[in-house]
mmCIF file of C-alpha atoms in Angstrom:
data_model
loop_
_atom_site.group_PDB
_atom_site.id
_atom_site.type_symbol
_atom_site.label_atom_id
_atom_site.label_comp_id
_atom_site.label_asym_id
_atom_site.label_seq_id
_atom_site.Cartn_x
_atom_site.Cartn_y
_atom_site.Cartn_z
ATOM 1 C CA MET A 4 17.845 -87.231 -56.652
ATOM 2 C CA LYS A 5 18.270 -83.754 -58.379
ATOM 3 C CA THR A 6 16.581 -82.457 -60.747
ATOM 4 C CA LEU A 7 17.036 -80.729 -63.967
ATOM 5 C CA MET A 8 16.225 -77.243 -64.466
ATOM 6 C CA ARG A 9 15.829 -74.981 -67.331
ATOM 7 C CA ILE A 10 16.813 -71.478 -66.945
ATOM 8 C CA PRO A 11 16.320 -68.887 -69.426
ATOM 9 C CA PHE A 12 18.026 -66.700 -69.191
ATOM 10 C CA VAL A 13 19.913 -63.268 -70.159
ATOM 11 C CA LYS A 14 23.557 -61.854 -69.824
ATOM 12 C CA LEU A 15 24.867 -58.542 -69.742
ATOM 13 C CA GLU A 16 27.523 -56.009 -69.034
ATOM 14 C CA ALA A 17 27.381 -52.420 -68.041
ATOM 15 C CA LEU A 18 30.623 -51.064 -67.923
ATOM 16 C CA GLY A 19 32.398 -54.493 -67.525
ATOM 17 C CA ASN A 20 29.872 -55.293 -64.024
ATOM 18 C CA ASP A 21 28.205 -58.417 -65.799
ATOM 19 C CA PHE A 22 25.482 -60.080 -64.201
ATOM 20 C CA ILE A 23 22.853 -62.722 -65.505
ATOM 21 C CA VAL A 24 18.873 -61.423 -65.407
ATOM 22 C CA ALA A 25 16.396 -64.065 -64.846
ATOM 23 C CA SER A 26 13.018 -64.597 -64.515
ATOM 24 C CA PRO A 27 11.244 -67.364 -61.988
ATOM 25 C CA LEU A 28 7.454 -66.851 -63.132
ATOM 26 C CA GLU A 29 9.645 -68.734 -66.699
ATOM 27 C CA TRP A 30 10.973 -71.222 -65.836
ATOM 28 C CA ILE A 31 8.438 -72.577 -62.666
ATOM 29 C CA ALA A 32 5.451 -74.250 -63.941
ATOM 30 C CA PRO A 33 1.697 -73.854 -62.701
ATOM 31 C CA GLY A 34 1.329 -76.343 -59.067
ATOM 32 C CA GLN A 35 4.733 -76.876 -59.264
ATOM 33 C CA ARG A 36 7.211 -75.624 -55.593
ATOM 34 C CA SER A 37 8.069 -72.585 -55.300
ATOM 35 C CA VAL A 38 11.623 -70.399 -55.561
ATOM 36 C CA SER A 39 11.410 -67.564 -53.297
ATOM 37 C CA GLY A 40 13.211 -68.784 -50.779
ATOM 38 C CA ALA A 41 16.661 -67.367 -50.470
ATOM 39 C CA PRO A 42 18.223 -70.924 -50.245
ATOM 40 C CA PHE A 43 17.150 -72.559 -53.205
ATOM 41 C CA LEU A 44 18.162 -68.859 -54.863
ATOM 42 C CA SER A 45 22.174 -68.812 -53.302
ATOM 43 C CA ARG A 46 22.570 -71.872 -54.415
ATOM 44 C CA LEU A 47 21.029 -71.115 -57.977
ATOM 45 C CA ALA A 48 23.324 -67.532 -57.860
ATOM 46 C CA LYS A 49 26.530 -70.142 -56.719
ATOM 47 C CA ALA A 50 26.227 -71.949 -59.163
ATOM 48 C CA ILE A 51 25.039 -69.748 -62.239
ATOM 49 C CA CYS A 52 27.302 -67.123 -61.583
ATOM 50 C CA GLU A 53 30.629 -69.277 -60.858
ATOM 51 C CA ARG A 54 32.742 -68.975 -64.243
ATOM 52 C CA HIS A 55 34.019 -72.154 -64.761
ATOM 53 C CA THR A 56 30.968 -74.048 -64.814
ATOM 54 C CA GLY A 57 28.370 -72.187 -64.498
ATOM 55 C CA VAL A 58 27.178 -69.480 -67.928
ATOM 56 C CA GLY A 59 29.558 -66.852 -65.834
ATOM 57 C CA ALA A 60 28.649 -63.478 -63.779
ATOM 58 C CA ASP A 61 28.966 -60.941 -60.898
ATOM 59 C CA GLY A 62 25.847 -61.368 -59.866
ATOM 60 C CA LEU A 63 22.664 -63.303 -60.318
ATOM 61 C CA LEU A 64 19.153 -60.226 -61.393
ATOM 62 C CA LEU A 65 16.134 -61.871 -60.540
ATOM 63 C CA ILE A 66 12.753 -60.233 -62.317
ATOM 64 C CA GLY A 67 9.179 -60.453 -60.943
ATOM 65 C CA PRO A 68 5.650 -58.719 -60.733
ATOM 66 C CA PRO A 69 5.664 -55.884 -58.498
ATOM 67 C CA LYS A 70 4.288 -55.262 -54.864
ATOM 68 C CA ASP A 71 2.476 -52.375 -55.753
ATOM 69 C CA ARG A 72 0.614 -51.830 -59.085
ATOM 70 C CA LYS A 73 2.030 -48.426 -59.856
ATOM 71 C CA HIS A 74 5.755 -49.944 -60.894
ATOM 72 C CA HIS A 75 6.641 -52.044 -63.366
ATOM 73 C CA ALA A 76 8.891 -55.127 -61.923
ATOM 74 C CA ARG A 77 10.393 -56.174 -58.647
ATOM 75 C CA VAL A 78 14.356 -56.891 -58.997
ATOM 76 C CA ARG A 79 16.246 -58.710 -56.485
ATOM 77 C CA PHE A 80 19.783 -58.827 -56.458
ATOM 78 C CA PHE A 81 22.017 -61.419 -55.030
ATOM 79 C CA ASN A 82 25.897 -61.547 -55.414
ATOM 80 C CA ALA A 83 28.698 -64.160 -57.256
ATOM 81 C CA ASP A 84 28.682 -65.711 -53.579
ATOM 82 C CA GLY A 85 24.632 -66.159 -53.360
ATOM 83 C CA SER A 86 24.683 -63.012 -50.909
ATOM 84 C CA GLU A 87 21.383 -60.737 -51.495
ATOM 85 C CA ALA A 88 22.674 -57.266 -52.178
ATOM 86 C CA GLU A 89 19.672 -54.444 -51.237
ATOM 87 C CA MET A 90 20.670 -52.725 -54.612
ATOM 88 C CA SER A 91 23.298 -52.595 -57.238
ATOM 89 C CA GLY A 92 23.524 -49.407 -59.652
ATOM 90 C CA ASN A 93 24.733 -51.583 -62.928
ATOM 91 C CA GLY A 94 22.693 -53.722 -62.126
ATOM 92 C CA ILE A 95 19.091 -52.527 -62.590
ATOM 93 C CA ARG A 96 20.298 -51.299 -65.565
ATOM 94 C CA CYS A 97 21.198 -54.657 -67.114
ATOM 95 C CA ALA A 98 17.748 -55.544 -65.129
ATOM 96 C CA ALA A 99 15.775 -52.564 -67.275
ATOM 97 C CA ALA A 100 17.839 -53.204 -70.363
ATOM 98 C CA GLY A 101 16.620 -56.854 -70.168
ATOM 99 C CA MET A 102 13.124 -56.063 -69.549
ATOM 100 C CA MET A 103 13.419 -53.218 -72.541
ATOM 101 C CA GLU A 104 13.859 -55.823 -74.980
ATOM 102 C CA THR A 105 11.957 -59.088 -73.983
ATOM 103 C CA ARG A 106 8.779 -56.712 -72.212
ATOM 104 C CA LEU A 107 8.530 -53.489 -71.523
ATOM 105 C CA ARG A 108 9.177 -50.819 -73.835
ATOM 106 C CA GLN A 109 8.861 -47.792 -71.445
ATOM 107 C CA LYS A 110 10.392 -44.824 -71.705
ATOM 108 C CA THR A 111 10.177 -44.677 -68.262
ATOM 109 C CA LEU A 112 10.424 -47.112 -65.702
ATOM 110 C CA LYS A 113 9.744 -48.100 -61.595
ATOM 111 C CA ILE A 114 11.453 -50.299 -60.392
ATOM 112 C CA GLU A 115 11.172 -52.065 -56.342
ATOM 113 C CA THR A 116 14.086 -53.192 -55.002
ATOM 114 C CA LEU A 117 15.875 -54.151 -51.192
ATOM 115 C CA ALA A 118 16.394 -50.010 -51.170
ATOM 116 C CA GLY A 119 13.610 -48.207 -52.572
ATOM 117 C CA VAL A 120 11.897 -48.115 -55.083
ATOM 118 C CA ARG A 121 13.870 -47.211 -57.808
ATOM 119 C CA THR A 122 13.480 -44.756 -61.349
ATOM 120 C CA LEU A 123 15.561 -45.089 -65.209
ATOM 121 C CA GLU A 124 15.247 -42.525 -67.400
ATOM 122 C CA HIS A 125 15.649 -44.697 -70.975
ATOM 123 C CA ILE A 126 17.893 -42.174 -73.220
ATOM 124 C CA ARG A 127 18.969 -44.602 -76.013
ATOM 125 C CA GLY A 128 18.941 -47.747 -77.270
ATOM 126 C CA GLU A 129 20.100 -50.130 -80.219
ATOM 127 C CA ALA A 130 21.348 -53.090 -81.329
ATOM 128 C CA GLY A 131 20.817 -53.870 -78.239
ATOM 129 C CA ASN A 132 22.917 -51.086 -76.024
ATOM 130 C CA HIS A 133 21.034 -48.858 -74.056
ATOM 131 C CA THR A 134 20.883 -46.058 -71.796
ATOM 132 C CA PHE A 135 19.885 -45.316 -68.541
ATOM 133 C CA ARG A 136 19.887 -42.440 -66.067
ATOM 134 C CA VAL A 137 19.216 -43.567 -62.636
ATOM 135 C CA SER A 138 17.447 -41.916 -59.628
ATOM 136 C CA MET A 139 19.444 -43.446 -57.004
ATOM 137 C CA GLY A 140 17.751 -42.245 -54.027
ATOM 138 C CA LYS A 141 19.010 -39.966 -50.962
ATOM 139 C CA PRO A 142 22.511 -40.990 -50.145
ATOM 140 C CA ILE A 143 22.567 -42.538 -46.190
ATOM 141 C CA LEU A 144 24.351 -40.359 -44.082
ATOM 142 C CA GLU A 145 23.553 -41.797 -40.434
ATOM 143 C CA PRO A 146 26.110 -44.331 -38.725
ATOM 144 C CA GLU A 147 23.506 -46.391 -37.043
ATOM 145 C CA LEU A 148 21.453 -46.712 -40.770
ATOM 146 C CA ILE A 149 24.538 -47.044 -43.325
ATOM 147 C CA PRO A 150 24.860 -49.590 -40.572
ATOM 148 C CA PHE A 151 28.609 -48.579 -38.961
ATOM 149 C CA ARG A 152 29.846 -48.714 -35.753
ATOM 150 C CA ALA A 153 31.970 -46.625 -34.295
ATOM 151 C CA VAL A 154 31.409 -45.858 -30.949
ATOM 152 C CA GLY A 155 30.634 -41.805 -30.389
ATOM 153 C CA ILE A 156 30.510 -40.847 -34.686
ATOM 154 C CA ALA A 157 28.680 -38.830 -35.934
ATOM 155 C CA ALA A 158 26.756 -38.178 -39.302
ATOM 156 C CA PRO A 159 28.341 -38.193 -41.925
ATOM 157 C CA VAL A 160 31.017 -40.339 -41.446
ATOM 158 C CA VAL A 161 33.963 -38.708 -43.335
ATOM 159 C CA ARG A 162 37.710 -38.742 -42.688
ATOM 160 C CA TYR A 163 37.336 -41.371 -39.761
ATOM 161 C CA SER A 164 40.191 -43.321 -38.560
ATOM 162 C CA LEU A 165 39.249 -46.874 -39.321
ATOM 163 C CA ALA A 166 42.155 -50.117 -38.554
ATOM 164 C CA THR A 167 43.405 -52.713 -40.416
ATOM 165 C CA ARG A 168 45.769 -55.707 -40.809
ATOM 166 C CA SER A 169 47.206 -52.955 -42.730
ATOM 167 C CA GLY A 170 47.392 -49.506 -41.729
ATOM 168 C CA GLU A 171 44.721 -47.739 -41.098
ATOM 169 C CA PHE A 172 42.385 -45.626 -43.645
ATOM 170 C CA LEU A 173 40.898 -42.546 -43.638
ATOM 171 C CA VAL A 174 37.315 -43.590 -44.565
ATOM 172 C CA THR A 175 34.265 -41.437 -45.841
ATOM 173 C CA VAL A 176 31.204 -44.228 -44.691
ATOM 174 C CA THR A 177 28.092 -43.750 -47.227
ATOM 175 C CA SER A 178 25.589 -46.096 -47.994
ATOM 176 C CA MET A 179 23.356 -45.881 -51.499
ATOM 177 C CA GLY A 180 20.767 -48.390 -49.634
ATOM 178 C CA ASN A 181 24.054 -50.560 -49.498
ATOM 179 C CA PRO A 182 27.066 -49.994 -47.774
ATOM 180 C CA HIS A 183 30.337 -48.292 -48.468
ATOM 181 C CA CYS A 184 33.560 -47.462 -47.373
ATOM 182 C CA SER A 185 35.686 -44.553 -49.890
ATOM 183 C CA LEU A 186 39.316 -44.377 -49.092
ATOM 184 C CA PHE A 187 40.586 -41.242 -51.256
ATOM 185 C CA VAL A 188 44.759 -43.160 -52.554
ATOM 186 C CA GLU A 189 47.365 -40.899 -54.992
ATOM 187 C CA SER A 190 47.677 -43.687 -56.956
ATOM 188 C CA PHE A 191 47.192 -47.169 -57.002
ATOM 189 C CA ASP A 192 49.908 -48.829 -57.730
ATOM 190 C CA GLU A 193 51.369 -47.639 -54.232
ATOM 191 C CA LEU A 194 48.530 -50.112 -52.815
ATOM 192 C CA ASP A 195 47.626 -53.574 -52.389
ATOM 193 C CA TRP A 196 44.525 -51.980 -52.964
ATOM 194 C CA PRO A 197 42.329 -55.530 -53.389
ATOM 195 C CA LYS A 198 44.470 -56.479 -50.213
ATOM 196 C CA ILE A 199 43.240 -53.494 -48.225
ATOM 197 C CA GLY A 200 39.701 -54.312 -49.778
ATOM 198 C CA SER A 201 38.760 -57.617 -48.657
ATOM 199 C CA GLU A 202 40.082 -56.931 -44.922
ATOM 200 C CA ILE A 203 37.469 -53.700 -45.090
ATOM 201 C CA GLU A 204 34.670 -55.718 -46.438
ATOM 202 C CA THR A 205 34.168 -57.885 -43.791
ATOM 203 C CA HIS A 206 35.373 -55.501 -40.581
ATOM 204 C CA PRO A 207 33.529 -55.584 -37.361
ATOM 205 C CA LEU A 208 33.079 -52.269 -37.544
ATOM 206 C CA PHE A 209 30.515 -52.987 -40.924
ATOM 207 C CA PRO A 210 27.624 -55.634 -39.321
ATOM 208 C CA ASN A 211 26.248 -56.655 -43.087
ATOM 209 C CA ARG A 212 29.801 -55.997 -44.561
ATOM 210 C CA THR A 213 30.210 -53.235 -47.277
ATOM 211 C CA ASN A 214 31.791 -52.590 -50.917
ATOM 212 C CA VAL A 215 34.691 -50.237 -50.674
ATOM 213 C CA GLU A 216 36.232 -47.407 -53.298
ATOM 214 C CA PHE A 217 39.337 -46.303 -53.379
ATOM 215 C CA VAL A 218 39.132 -43.265 -55.643
ATOM 216 C CA ARG A 219 41.727 -40.404 -56.373
ATOM 217 C CA ILE A 220 40.947 -37.384 -57.418
ATOM 218 C CA ILE A 221 42.021 -36.288 -60.689
ATOM 219 C CA SER A 222 40.050 -32.669 -60.712
ATOM 220 C CA ARG A 223 37.189 -30.731 -59.776
ATOM 221 C CA GLN A 224 34.854 -32.799 -62.129
ATOM 222 C CA LYS A 225 36.344 -36.035 -62.693
ATOM 223 C CA ILE A 226 37.368 -38.868 -59.941
ATOM 224 C CA GLU A 227 38.364 -42.073 -61.035
ATOM 225 C CA VAL A 228 37.898 -45.214 -59.066
ATOM 226 C CA ARG A 229 38.319 -49.365 -58.157
ATOM 227 C CA TYR A 230 36.159 -50.970 -56.784
ATOM 228 C CA TRP A 231 35.848 -54.074 -54.553
ATOM 229 C CA GLU A 232 32.561 -55.639 -54.108
ATOM 230 C CA ARG A 233 30.589 -56.840 -51.478
ATOM 231 C CA GLY A 234 30.222 -60.288 -51.976
ATOM 232 C CA VAL A 235 32.146 -60.322 -55.360
ATOM 233 C CA GLY A 236 35.236 -59.017 -55.681
ATOM 234 C CA VAL A 237 37.508 -57.419 -57.784
ATOM 235 C CA THR A 238 35.142 -55.332 -60.326
ATOM 236 C CA ALA A 239 35.323 -53.484 -63.276
ATOM 237 C CA SER A 240 32.799 -51.034 -62.128
ATOM 238 C CA SER A 241 30.167 -50.438 -60.409
ATOM 239 C CA GLY A 242 27.315 -47.877 -60.035
ATOM 240 C CA THR A 243 26.211 -48.092 -56.241
ATOM 241 C CA GLY A 244 30.382 -47.939 -55.693
ATOM 242 C CA SER A 245 30.526 -44.729 -57.923
ATOM 243 C CA SER A 246 27.582 -43.033 -56.847
ATOM 244 C CA GLY A 247 29.049 -43.583 -53.089
ATOM 245 C CA ALA A 248 32.324 -42.754 -54.141
ATOM 246 C CA VAL A 249 31.493 -39.338 -55.822
ATOM 247 C CA VAL A 250 29.184 -38.472 -52.928
ATOM 248 C CA ALA A 251 32.318 -39.281 -50.659
ATOM 249 C CA SER A 252 34.246 -37.126 -52.511
ATOM 250 C CA ILE A 253 31.376 -34.515 -52.023
ATOM 251 C CA LEU A 254 31.506 -34.383 -48.787
ATOM 252 C CA ASN A 255 35.186 -34.198 -48.191
ATOM 253 C CA GLY A 256 35.333 -30.671 -50.182
ATOM 254 C CA PHE A 257 36.950 -32.107 -53.541
ATOM 255 C CA THR A 258 34.963 -32.500 -56.236
ATOM 256 C CA GLY A 259 31.496 -30.376 -57.496
ATOM 257 C CA ARG A 260 28.316 -31.817 -57.626
ATOM 258 C CA ARG A 261 28.534 -33.421 -60.991
ATOM 259 C CA VAL A 262 31.303 -35.995 -60.913
ATOM 260 C CA ARG A 263 32.644 -38.341 -64.238
ATOM 261 C CA VAL A 264 33.288 -41.479 -62.878
ATOM 262 C CA GLU A 265 36.630 -43.605 -64.340
ATOM 263 C CA THR A 266 36.290 -47.100 -63.945
ATOM 264 C CA LEU A 267 38.341 -49.653 -65.531
ATOM 265 C CA ALA A 268 35.485 -50.436 -67.654
ATOM 266 C CA GLY A 269 34.570 -46.680 -69.344
ATOM 267 C CA ALA A 270 32.903 -43.924 -67.709
ATOM 268 C CA LEU A 271 29.952 -43.169 -65.810
ATOM 269 C CA GLN A 272 28.586 -40.234 -64.572
ATOM 270 C CA VAL A 273 26.808 -39.453 -61.414
ATOM 271 C CA GLU A 274 25.034 -36.079 -60.163
ATOM 272 C CA TRP A 275 23.850 -35.148 -56.504
ATOM 273 C CA PRO A 276 22.325 -31.845 -56.439
ATOM 274 C CA GLU A 277 22.380 -30.247 -52.767
ATOM 275 C CA GLY A 278 19.404 -31.478 -51.052
ATOM 276 C CA GLY A 279 18.904 -33.728 -53.448
ATOM 277 C CA GLU A 280 18.882 -37.755 -54.594
ATOM 278 C CA VAL A 281 21.924 -39.096 -56.166
ATOM 279 C CA ILE A 282 21.259 -39.900 -60.778
ATOM 280 C CA LEU A 283 23.303 -42.039 -62.496
ATOM 281 C CA THR A 284 23.793 -41.661 -66.083
ATOM 282 C CA GLY A 285 25.442 -45.223 -68.158
ATOM 283 C CA PRO A 286 24.982 -48.031 -70.396
ATOM 284 C CA ALA A 287 23.915 -51.780 -70.286
ATOM 285 C CA GLN A 288 24.051 -54.029 -73.242
ATOM 286 C CA ILE A 289 23.050 -57.530 -73.709
ATOM 287 C CA VAL A 290 25.627 -60.241 -74.154
ATOM 288 C CA VAL A 291 23.973 -64.031 -74.800
ATOM 289 C CA THR A 292 20.734 -65.142 -74.282
ATOM 290 C CA GLY A 293 20.495 -68.952 -73.152
ATOM 291 C CA ASP A 294 19.301 -71.389 -70.851
ATOM 292 C CA TYR A 295 21.048 -72.530 -68.475
ATOM 293 C CA ALA A 296 20.213 -75.708 -67.570
ATOM 294 C CA TYR A 297 20.780 -75.939 -63.526
ATOM 295 C CA ARG A 298 20.290 -78.571 -61.763
ATOM 296 C CA GLY A 299 19.063 -78.265 -57.637
#
C-alpha cells in the first residue's frame, strides 16, 4: 500500500532553468525509513518534476548536512528523468538562494557536490531574488576524465569530427564536473538542434551521456547559446552549459576570457582566468513555496 508523504519545498528559477529545492531532514521523522537510496530519490524526482501531475521543474535539488563541518551543506542534483547529475551551475545558485531564505544568511557559502566543493559569493539579494558569483572549478579537459571514449585523442578535445545520424559535426568536449559537448553554429534556425542534441546526448563515445551546447559567436566578449541538457532536454539556460560553452569558445580562440552568455531567458557572465577556475555569475529567484503530496 502506498503511503502519503508531505514534502515541504521551495521552487526557484535561474534564467528559466527551474528547480525544486527540498531537504529530507524536514520530512523524515526520527526512526522513519531512510530516503537516501537512489531508487527512491529517482522515483521522487520524476514524480515531483512532472509538469502535469507534479510541481513541475527541470530538476530536484536535495539539501543535506555536509560531510565536512567546514562546509555549509551538501547538495544532490536530480534531473527530471530521475537520473542524478554531478553538478548544476544554475541549480547550485537556486539551492543557495533557498538556503539564504530559510537557513543561512552567509556572504560566502561552501557547498559539497558530487563534482567537488563549490564556493558561492552572495552578491546581492532582495525580495527572494539573489545573485551569486560561483567558483565552478577548473574545467576537465582530459578525455578519459570527461569521460569521452574517442581513440587516440589527447587533451584538449577541440574540433573533433563526431559522426551522428544527422551528419558529422566538429565538436569541442569538456567537463565542468559533468560532461559537455559544444558545437559552433552560424544560426540556430538552420539546423534542428534539439534533434541533434538528443542524438549526441546518448552517443556511444559518451559513456555517461552528455550535455550539448550550440554556440553562436557574436563578438570576442559575447556568445549566444542553446542548450540540450542530459536527462532533461531543451532548457532556457544552463550554468554548467554556459561555462562549458565559454571554455570551448576560448579553446577555439573565438573569445577572450571574460564572456557574456546570452540565453533564451537572459544573460550570464562567465570568466576563465588562465590557469584558474571558471567563475559564473547569475541570478536565482523564488517562484513558489509549498508542500508536495508524494504517494510513494
